[in-house]
GROMACS .gro file of C-alpha atoms in nm:
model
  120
    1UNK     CA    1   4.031   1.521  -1.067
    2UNK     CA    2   3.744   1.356  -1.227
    3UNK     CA    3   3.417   1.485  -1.325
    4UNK     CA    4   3.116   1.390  -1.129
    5UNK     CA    5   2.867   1.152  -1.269
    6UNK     CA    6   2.586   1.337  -1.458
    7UNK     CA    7   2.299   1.313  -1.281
    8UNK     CA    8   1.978   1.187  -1.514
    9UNK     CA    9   1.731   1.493  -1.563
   10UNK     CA   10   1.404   1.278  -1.501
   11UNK     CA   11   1.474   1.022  -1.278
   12UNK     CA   12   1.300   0.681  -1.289
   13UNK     CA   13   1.020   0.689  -1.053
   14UNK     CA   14   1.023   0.522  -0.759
   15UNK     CA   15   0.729   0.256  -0.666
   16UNK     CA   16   0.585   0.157  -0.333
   17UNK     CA   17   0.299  -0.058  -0.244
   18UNK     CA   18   0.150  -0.022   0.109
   19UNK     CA   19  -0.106  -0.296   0.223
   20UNK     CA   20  -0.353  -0.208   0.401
   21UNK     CA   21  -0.329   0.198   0.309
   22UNK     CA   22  -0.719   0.249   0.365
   23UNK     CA   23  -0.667   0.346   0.734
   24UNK     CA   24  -0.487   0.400   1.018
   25UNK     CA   25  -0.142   0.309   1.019
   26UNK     CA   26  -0.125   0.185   0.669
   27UNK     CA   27  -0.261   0.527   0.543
   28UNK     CA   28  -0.007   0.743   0.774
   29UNK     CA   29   0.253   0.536   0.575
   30UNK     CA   30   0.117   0.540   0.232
   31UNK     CA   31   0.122   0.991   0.292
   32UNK     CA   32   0.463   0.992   0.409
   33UNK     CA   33   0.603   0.798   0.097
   34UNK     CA   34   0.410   1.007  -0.125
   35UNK     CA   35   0.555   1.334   0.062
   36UNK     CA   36   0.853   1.174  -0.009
   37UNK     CA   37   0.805   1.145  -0.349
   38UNK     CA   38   0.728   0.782  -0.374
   39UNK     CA   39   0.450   0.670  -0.657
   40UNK     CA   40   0.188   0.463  -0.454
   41UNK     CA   41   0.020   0.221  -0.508
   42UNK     CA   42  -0.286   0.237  -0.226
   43UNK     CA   43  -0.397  -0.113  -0.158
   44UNK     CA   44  -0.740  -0.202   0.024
   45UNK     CA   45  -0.931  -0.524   0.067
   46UNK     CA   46  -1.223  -0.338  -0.047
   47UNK     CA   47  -1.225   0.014  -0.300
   48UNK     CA   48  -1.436   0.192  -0.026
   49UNK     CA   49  -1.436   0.595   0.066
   50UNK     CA   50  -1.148   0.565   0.284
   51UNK     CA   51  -0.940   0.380   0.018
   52UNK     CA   52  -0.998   0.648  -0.255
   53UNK     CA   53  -0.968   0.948   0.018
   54UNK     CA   54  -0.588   0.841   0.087
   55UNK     CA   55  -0.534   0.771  -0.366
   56UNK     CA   56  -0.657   1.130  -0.359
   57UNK     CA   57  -0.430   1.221  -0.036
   58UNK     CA   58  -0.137   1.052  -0.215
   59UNK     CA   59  -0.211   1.216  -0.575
   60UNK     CA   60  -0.163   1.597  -0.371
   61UNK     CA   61   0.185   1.490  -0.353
   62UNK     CA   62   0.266   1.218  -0.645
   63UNK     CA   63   0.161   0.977  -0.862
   64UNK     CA   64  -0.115   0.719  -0.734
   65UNK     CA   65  -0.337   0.527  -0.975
   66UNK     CA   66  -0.625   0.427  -0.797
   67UNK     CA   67  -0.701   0.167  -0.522
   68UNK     CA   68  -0.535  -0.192  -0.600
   69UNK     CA   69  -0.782  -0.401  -0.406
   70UNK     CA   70  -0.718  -0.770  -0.276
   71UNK     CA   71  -0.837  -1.018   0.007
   72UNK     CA   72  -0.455  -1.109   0.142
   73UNK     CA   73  -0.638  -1.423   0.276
   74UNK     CA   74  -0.665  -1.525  -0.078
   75UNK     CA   75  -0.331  -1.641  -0.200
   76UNK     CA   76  -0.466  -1.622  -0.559
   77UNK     CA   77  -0.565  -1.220  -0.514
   78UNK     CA   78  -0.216  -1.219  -0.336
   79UNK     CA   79  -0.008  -1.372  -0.625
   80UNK     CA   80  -0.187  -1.136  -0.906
   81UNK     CA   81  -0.128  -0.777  -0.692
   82UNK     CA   82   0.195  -0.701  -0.771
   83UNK     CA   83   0.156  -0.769  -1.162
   84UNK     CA   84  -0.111  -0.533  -1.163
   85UNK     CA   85   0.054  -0.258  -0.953
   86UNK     CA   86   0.368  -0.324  -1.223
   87UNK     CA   87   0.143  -0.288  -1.506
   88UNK     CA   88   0.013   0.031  -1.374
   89UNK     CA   89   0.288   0.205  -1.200
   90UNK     CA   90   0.569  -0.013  -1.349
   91UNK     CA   91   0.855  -0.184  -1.115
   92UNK     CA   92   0.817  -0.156  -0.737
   93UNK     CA   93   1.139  -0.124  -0.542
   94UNK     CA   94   0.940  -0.153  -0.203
   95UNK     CA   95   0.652  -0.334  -0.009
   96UNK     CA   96   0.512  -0.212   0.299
   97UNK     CA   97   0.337  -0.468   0.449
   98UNK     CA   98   0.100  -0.271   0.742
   99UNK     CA   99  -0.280  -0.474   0.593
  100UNK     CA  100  -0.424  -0.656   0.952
  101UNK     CA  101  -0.711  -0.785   1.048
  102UNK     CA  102  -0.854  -0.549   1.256
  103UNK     CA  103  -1.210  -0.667   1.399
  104UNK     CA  104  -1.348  -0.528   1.751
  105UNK     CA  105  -1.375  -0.745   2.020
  106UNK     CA  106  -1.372  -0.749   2.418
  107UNK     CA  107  -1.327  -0.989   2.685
  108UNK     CA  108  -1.654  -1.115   2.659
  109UNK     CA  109  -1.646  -1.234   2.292
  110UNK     CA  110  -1.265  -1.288   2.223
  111UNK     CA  111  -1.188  -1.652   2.206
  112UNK     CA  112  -0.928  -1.905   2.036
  113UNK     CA  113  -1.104  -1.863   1.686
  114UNK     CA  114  -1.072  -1.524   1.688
  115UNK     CA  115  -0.715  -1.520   1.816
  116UNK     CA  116  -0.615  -1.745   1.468
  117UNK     CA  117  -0.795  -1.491   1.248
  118UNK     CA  118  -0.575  -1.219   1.391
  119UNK     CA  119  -0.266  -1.389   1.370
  120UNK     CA  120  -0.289  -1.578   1.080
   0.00000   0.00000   0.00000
């Protein structure tokens, strides 16, 4: 019989970054990976009060370094977040993609220009 693999005492941290973790869905998902004992990196496309109440949700449970903000409509912003998640929290292993444009409308004022913001 062989002996089981040793099992490191301090494993490597685990990295996740969830888009659009201000709010809503995005923030339900960015809790549950930290309860899970994911590091997070909390991404907004603004640092506002909601952004830095879910980094100080997350931080109850793990590691989370502050907000990571970035316009996803701007491929340039898009290309550098990663890097600077890396460079904070080191490698990621997983992207949760839940950022969306979410702007109130109604019959009234919804139209085809609105309809290609929300799905592009």
């Amino acid at each position: 019989m062989s002996a089981a693999p040793a099992i490191p005492a301090d494993p490597a941290p685990r990295t996740v970054l969830v888009t659009g973790a201000a709010r809503r869905l995005g923030r339900a998902i960015a809790l549950a990976c930290a309860r899970a004992g994911w590091q997070v990196a909390v991404h907004a496309r603004v640092v506002d009060q909601d952004a830095l109440e879910t980094v100080a949700a997350c931080a109850r449970h793990t590691r989370a370094e502050g907000v990571f903000d970035a316009d996803l409509a701007d491929e340039t912003a898009v290309r550098a977040l990663l890097p600077r998640v890396a460079a904070a929290l080191g490698p990621v292993q997983a992207v949760v993609n839940s950022a969306a444009l979410f702007e109130w409308d109604d019959a009234a004022s919804f139209g085809q220009a609105l309809l290609e913001r929300h799905l592009r």
